[in-house]
mmCIF file of C-alpha atoms in Angstrom:
data_model
loop_
_atom_site.group_PDB
_atom_site.id
_atom_site.type_symbol
_atom_site.label_atom_id
_atom_site.label_comp_id
_atom_site.label_asym_id
_atom_site.label_seq_id
_atom_site.Cartn_x
_atom_site.Cartn_y
_atom_site.Cartn_z
ATOM 1 C CA GLU K 1167 54.596 63.383 43.165
ATOM 2 C CA VAL K 1168 57.915 61.814 44.086
ATOM 3 C CA GLN K 1169 60.867 63.842 42.861
ATOM 4 C CA LEU K 1170 64.608 63.302 43.208
ATOM 5 C CA LEU K 1171 67.078 65.858 41.893
ATOM 6 C CA GLU K 1172 70.806 65.174 41.873
ATOM 7 C CA SER K 1173 73.441 67.887 41.783
ATOM 8 C CA GLY K 1174 77.135 68.339 42.376
ATOM 9 C CA GLY K 1175 78.557 66.521 39.390
ATOM 10 C CA GLY K 1176 81.303 67.950 37.227
ATOM 11 C CA LEU K 1177 84.873 67.605 36.053
ATOM 12 C CA VAL K 1178 87.467 66.654 38.655
ATOM 13 C CA GLN K 1179 91.097 65.558 38.423
ATOM 14 C CA PRO K 1180 92.187 62.070 39.437
ATOM 15 C CA GLY K 1181 92.711 61.952 43.178
ATOM 16 C CA GLY K 1182 90.236 64.753 43.725
ATOM 17 C CA SER K 1183 86.956 64.903 45.635
ATOM 18 C CA LEU K 1184 83.364 65.693 44.856
ATOM 19 C CA ARG K 1185 80.160 65.741 46.905
ATOM 20 C CA LEU K 1186 76.908 64.787 45.269
ATOM 21 C CA SER K 1187 73.511 65.787 46.625
ATOM 22 C CA CYS K 1188 70.064 64.416 45.951
ATOM 23 C CA ALA K 1189 67.204 66.687 46.978
ATOM 24 C CA THR K 1190 63.906 64.897 47.343
ATOM 25 C CA SER K 1191 60.221 65.738 47.697
ATOM 26 C CA GLY K 1192 56.828 64.089 47.485
ATOM 27 C CA PHE K 1193 57.410 61.366 50.069
ATOM 28 C CA THR K 1194 58.429 60.983 53.716
ATOM 29 C CA PHE K 1195 62.175 60.900 53.154
ATOM 30 C CA SER K 1196 62.993 59.802 56.693
ATOM 31 C CA SER K 1197 61.027 56.566 56.233
ATOM 32 C CA TYR K 1198 62.914 55.109 53.262
ATOM 33 C CA ALA K 1199 66.295 53.688 52.472
ATOM 34 C CA MET K 1200 68.108 55.526 49.701
ATOM 35 C CA ILE K 1201 70.510 54.231 47.092
ATOM 36 C CA TRP K 1202 73.192 55.536 44.706
ATOM 37 C CA VAL K 1203 73.658 53.779 41.350
ATOM 38 C CA ARG K 1204 76.083 54.792 38.619
ATOM 39 C CA GLN K 1205 76.365 54.227 34.904
ATOM 40 C CA ALA K 1206 79.627 54.663 33.026
ATOM 41 C CA PRO K 1207 79.267 56.115 29.522
ATOM 42 C CA GLY K 1208 77.700 53.532 27.216
ATOM 43 C CA LYS K 1209 77.701 50.888 29.969
ATOM 44 C CA GLY K 1210 75.251 49.211 32.300
ATOM 45 C CA LEU K 1211 74.074 50.011 35.810
ATOM 46 C CA GLU K 1212 76.303 49.549 38.850
ATOM 47 C CA TRP K 1213 75.099 49.758 42.439
ATOM 48 C CA VAL K 1214 77.281 52.083 44.528
ATOM 49 C CA SER K 1215 75.821 52.446 48.015
ATOM 50 C CA THR K 1216 72.726 52.115 50.194
ATOM 51 C CA ILE K 1217 71.805 53.889 53.412
ATOM 52 C CA SER K 1218 68.966 52.940 55.726
ATOM 53 C CA ALA K 1219 66.210 55.353 56.677
ATOM 54 C CA SER K 1220 67.810 56.216 60.009
ATOM 55 C CA ALA K 1221 71.354 56.181 58.581
ATOM 56 C CA GLY K 1222 72.162 53.421 61.033
ATOM 57 C CA SER K 1223 73.189 51.031 58.253
ATOM 58 C CA LYS K 1224 75.342 51.782 55.236
ATOM 59 C CA TYR K 1225 76.548 49.477 52.486
ATOM 60 C CA TYR K 1226 79.088 50.024 49.717
ATOM 61 C CA ALA K 1227 80.221 48.310 46.564
ATOM 62 C CA ASP K 1228 83.749 46.938 46.860
ATOM 63 C CA SER K 1229 84.822 49.277 44.042
ATOM 64 C CA VAL K 1230 84.133 52.375 46.170
ATOM 65 C CA LYS K 1231 84.578 51.102 49.723
ATOM 66 C CA GLY K 1232 86.943 53.311 51.692
ATOM 67 C CA ARG K 1233 86.711 56.140 49.130
ATOM 68 C CA PHE K 1234 83.017 57.035 49.059
ATOM 69 C CA THR K 1235 80.777 57.936 51.998
ATOM 70 C CA ILE K 1236 76.991 57.950 51.870
ATOM 71 C CA SER K 1237 75.009 60.143 54.269
ATOM 72 C CA ARG K 1238 71.644 61.791 54.604
ATOM 73 C CA ASP K 1239 69.978 64.748 56.278
ATOM 74 C CA ASN K 1240 66.432 63.745 57.112
ATOM 75 C CA SER K 1241 65.569 67.277 58.240
ATOM 76 C CA ARG K 1242 66.335 68.505 54.712
ATOM 77 C CA SER K 1243 65.122 65.376 52.820
ATOM 78 C CA THR K 1244 68.507 65.214 51.131
ATOM 79 C CA LEU K 1245 70.906 62.386 50.327
ATOM 80 C CA PHE K 1246 74.647 62.839 49.857
ATOM 81 C CA LEU K 1247 77.592 60.972 48.396
ATOM 82 C CA GLN K 1248 81.071 62.172 49.357
ATOM 83 C CA MET K 1249 83.541 60.882 46.798
ATOM 84 C CA ASP K 1250 87.262 61.026 47.562
ATOM 85 C CA SER K 1251 90.358 59.684 45.812
ATOM 86 C CA LEU K 1252 88.500 59.703 42.523
ATOM 87 C CA ARG K 1253 89.779 57.613 39.627
ATOM 88 C CA ALA K 1254 89.180 57.721 35.902
ATOM 89 C CA GLU K 1255 87.030 54.603 36.217
ATOM 90 C CA ASP K 1256 84.617 56.509 38.475
ATOM 91 C CA THR K 1257 83.502 58.555 35.471
ATOM 92 C CA ALA K 1258 79.766 57.962 35.224
ATOM 93 C CA VAL K 1259 76.281 59.347 35.573
ATOM 94 C CA PHE K 1260 75.329 58.981 39.219
ATOM 95 C CA TYR K 1261 71.669 58.357 40.016
ATOM 96 C CA CYS K 1262 70.001 58.517 43.393
ATOM 97 C CA ALA K 1263 67.065 56.210 43.923
ATOM 98 C CA LYS K 1264 64.466 55.592 46.590
ATOM 99 C CA GLY K 1265 64.034 52.196 48.203
ATOM 100 C CA SER K 1266 60.552 50.756 48.139
ATOM 101 C CA VAL K 1267 58.249 50.495 51.127
ATOM 102 C CA SER K 1268 58.826 46.753 51.425
ATOM 103 C CA THR K 1269 62.573 46.491 50.955
ATOM 104 C CA TRP K 1270 65.689 48.580 50.640
ATOM 105 C CA ALA K 1271 66.712 46.855 47.435
ATOM 106 C CA ILE K 1272 63.840 47.644 45.071
ATOM 107 C CA LEU K 1273 64.506 51.018 43.499
ATOM 108 C CA ASP K 1274 61.074 52.435 42.795
ATOM 109 C CA PHE K 1275 61.903 56.036 41.893
ATOM 110 C CA TRP K 1276 65.046 57.481 40.339
ATOM 111 C CA GLY K 1277 66.484 60.930 39.814
ATOM 112 C CA GLN K 1278 67.630 62.151 36.412
ATOM 113 C CA GLY K 1279 71.305 61.717 37.255
ATOM 114 C CA THR K 1280 74.397 63.904 37.501
ATOM 115 C CA LEU K 1281 77.525 63.368 35.434
ATOM 116 C CA VAL K 1282 80.882 62.959 37.140
ATOM 117 C CA THR K 1283 83.945 63.114 34.900
ATOM 118 C CA VAL K 1284 87.344 62.240 36.335
ATOM 119 C CA SER K 1285 90.077 63.402 34.010
ATOM 120 C CA SER K 1286 93.268 65.437 33.967
ATOM 121 C CA GLU D 1470 78.440 38.023 44.423
ATOM 122 C CA ILE D 1471 75.506 36.955 42.285
ATOM 123 C CA VAL D 1472 76.053 37.451 38.568
ATOM 124 C CA LEU D 1473 73.054 38.087 36.329
ATOM 125 C CA THR D 1474 73.325 37.175 32.652
ATOM 126 C CA GLN D 1475 70.793 38.651 30.249
ATOM 127 C CA SER D 1476 70.058 37.297 26.802
ATOM 128 C CA PRO D 1477 70.056 38.209 24.079
ATOM 129 C CA ALA D 1478 72.203 41.350 24.152
ATOM 130 C CA THR D 1479 70.148 42.931 21.379
ATOM 131 C CA LEU D 1480 66.772 42.163 19.877
ATOM 132 C CA SER D 1481 65.403 43.674 16.676
ATOM 133 C CA LEU D 1482 61.642 43.506 16.457
ATOM 134 C CA SER D 1483 58.665 45.354 15.012
ATOM 135 C CA PRO D 1484 55.795 47.064 16.817
ATOM 136 C CA GLY D 1485 52.969 44.633 17.471
ATOM 137 C CA GLU D 1486 55.244 41.665 18.069
ATOM 138 C CA ARG D 1487 55.556 39.708 21.303
ATOM 139 C CA VAL D 1488 58.956 39.548 22.982
ATOM 140 C CA THR D 1489 60.509 37.607 25.835
ATOM 141 C CA LEU D 1490 63.740 38.711 27.512
ATOM 142 C CA SER D 1491 65.778 36.372 29.684
ATOM 143 C CA CYS D 1492 67.789 36.839 32.871
ATOM 144 C CA ARG D 1493 69.725 34.027 34.527
ATOM 145 C CA ALA D 1494 71.254 34.216 37.996
ATOM 146 C CA SER D 1495 74.509 32.477 38.952
ATOM 147 C CA GLN D 1496 72.769 31.030 42.012
ATOM 148 C CA SER D 1497 69.245 30.876 43.336
ATOM 149 C CA ILE D 1498 67.673 34.187 44.286
ATOM 150 C CA ASP D 1499 64.193 32.809 45.034
ATOM 151 C CA LYS D 1500 61.745 35.362 43.553
ATOM 152 C CA TYR D 1501 63.847 38.435 44.270
ATOM 153 C CA LEU D 1502 64.348 39.838 40.798
ATOM 154 C CA ALA D 1503 63.313 43.184 39.365
ATOM 155 C CA TRP D 1504 63.201 44.556 35.833
ATOM 156 C CA TYR D 1505 63.911 48.149 34.793
ATOM 157 C CA GLN D 1506 63.449 49.988 31.518
ATOM 158 C CA GLN D 1507 65.859 52.705 30.437
ATOM 159 C CA LYS D 1508 65.379 55.009 27.455
ATOM 160 C CA PRO D 1509 68.258 57.049 26.004
ATOM 161 C CA GLY D 1510 69.259 59.947 28.207
ATOM 162 C CA LEU D 1511 66.767 59.043 30.906
ATOM 163 C CA ALA D 1512 66.883 57.345 34.284
ATOM 164 C CA PRO D 1513 65.839 53.716 34.656
ATOM 165 C CA ARG D 1514 62.215 53.025 35.509
ATOM 166 C CA LEU D 1515 61.017 50.151 37.667
ATOM 167 C CA LEU D 1516 58.718 47.801 35.746
ATOM 168 C CA ILE D 1517 58.535 44.528 37.684
ATOM 169 C CA TYR D 1518 59.605 43.531 41.198
ATOM 170 C CA ASP D 1519 59.780 40.192 42.954
ATOM 171 C CA ALA D 1520 59.729 38.446 39.588
ATOM 172 C CA SER D 1521 56.098 39.020 38.674
ATOM 173 C CA ASN D 1522 54.672 42.115 40.365
ATOM 174 C CA ARG D 1523 54.087 45.126 38.146
ATOM 175 C CA ALA D 1524 55.111 48.469 39.599
ATOM 176 C CA ALA D 1525 52.539 51.219 39.914
ATOM 177 C CA GLY D 1526 51.468 52.647 36.591
ATOM 178 C CA VAL D 1527 53.143 49.986 34.457
ATOM 179 C CA SER D 1528 51.155 48.739 31.502
ATOM 180 C CA ALA D 1529 49.605 45.282 31.724
ATOM 181 C CA ARG D 1530 51.398 44.312 28.504
ATOM 182 C CA PHE D 1531 54.518 43.876 30.682
ATOM 183 C CA SER D 1532 54.681 40.654 32.667
ATOM 184 C CA GLY D 1533 57.409 38.843 34.539
ATOM 185 C CA SER D 1534 57.882 35.260 35.600
ATOM 186 C CA GLY D 1535 60.431 32.887 37.046
ATOM 187 C CA SER D 1536 62.062 31.841 40.272
ATOM 188 C CA GLY D 1537 65.327 30.397 41.437
ATOM 189 C CA THR D 1538 67.815 31.162 38.676
ATOM 190 C CA ASP D 1539 65.736 31.692 35.525
ATOM 191 C CA PHE D 1540 63.519 34.685 34.890
ATOM 192 C CA THR D 1541 61.741 36.252 31.937
ATOM 193 C CA LEU D 1542 60.180 39.583 31.060
ATOM 194 C CA THR D 1543 57.489 39.426 28.409
ATOM 195 C CA ILE D 1544 56.007 42.314 26.477
ATOM 196 C CA SER D 1545 52.816 41.014 24.937
ATOM 197 C CA THR D 1546 52.452 43.516 22.083
ATOM 198 C CA LEU D 1547 55.307 45.904 21.415
ATOM 199 C CA GLU D 1548 54.456 49.583 21.297
ATOM 200 C CA PRO D 1549 56.838 52.169 19.791
ATOM 201 C CA GLU D 1550 57.629 53.508 23.271
ATOM 202 C CA ASP D 1551 58.816 50.078 24.456
ATOM 203 C CA PHE D 1552 62.027 50.191 22.450
ATOM 204 C CA ALA D 1553 64.659 50.733 25.122
ATOM 205 C CA VAL D 1554 67.254 48.892 27.197
ATOM 206 C CA TYR D 1555 65.994 46.478 29.848
ATOM 207 C CA TYR D 1556 67.959 45.538 32.961
ATOM 208 C CA CYS D 1557 67.312 42.847 35.523
ATOM 209 C CA GLN D 1558 68.443 43.337 39.146
ATOM 210 C CA GLN D 1559 68.630 40.934 42.055
ATOM 211 C CA ARG D 1560 68.089 41.438 45.770
ATOM 212 C CA GLY D 1561 68.124 37.792 46.746
ATOM 213 C CA ASN D 1562 71.569 38.030 48.242
ATOM 214 C CA TRP D 1563 72.743 41.572 48.900
ATOM 215 C CA PRO D 1564 74.892 43.472 49.354
ATOM 216 C CA PRO D 1565 75.852 43.840 46.707
ATOM 217 C CA ILE D 1566 72.779 44.613 44.630
ATOM 218 C CA THR D 1567 73.702 43.454 41.126
ATOM 219 C CA PHE D 1568 72.330 44.205 37.685
ATOM 220 C CA GLY D 1569 72.424 42.292 34.451
ATOM 221 C CA GLN D 1570 74.327 43.790 31.530
ATOM 222 C CA GLY D 1571 71.105 44.758 29.764
ATOM 223 C CA THR D 1572 69.153 43.774 26.667
ATOM 224 C CA ARG D 1573 68.690 46.404 23.997
ATOM 225 C CA LEU D 1574 65.331 46.206 22.250
ATOM 226 C CA GLU D 1575 65.499 47.999 18.920
ATOM 227 C CA ILE D 1576 63.053 48.641 16.123
ATOM 228 C CA LYS D 1577 63.481 46.389 13.132
#
């Protein structure tokens, strides 16, 4: 059974940093692209970042480029999102998702999400 | 960036009814559209990919169609568990991956 479990969310002040983790099991982590998607309270879904299986390719939404860094540890089947220079508008539930076997951009399994609140 | 526009924003229907949700892309994305279902407090769930392919374990009452810029998700007979928010998502021209704003399907 595929499982993804995010952690690391919490309350942080504007300008602060936070590192999210996504621990996975039930599939060969090193073979799949992984994705972060966020959802502001009461709003829709927003793609944040994608990393290829080997970590050789990384993509970011313009809204987070230069502030967020996606990475992965294939030996630990874990995905990360380092978030720096956080702003109030980054407040959201952050989901990690697995890319499908055929393409990086079909999100076939999702974690339950972790809430990030940026506020003073 | 490709913008996806979903309509209507909200639908009020009764169990047993048939429903069709719409998603329009700002430019052609061939067949590269997916649909997700999200229930309150839960993560989204993949329903349909590449316009018309059901994901594993998805009920046959869900079907998708379309290509180019116009796509639809049809639920043939609404069950109580189908009342949720539905999002479309394109991969025809990424990055960025983009989502529609969602259609809320509520019980009448």
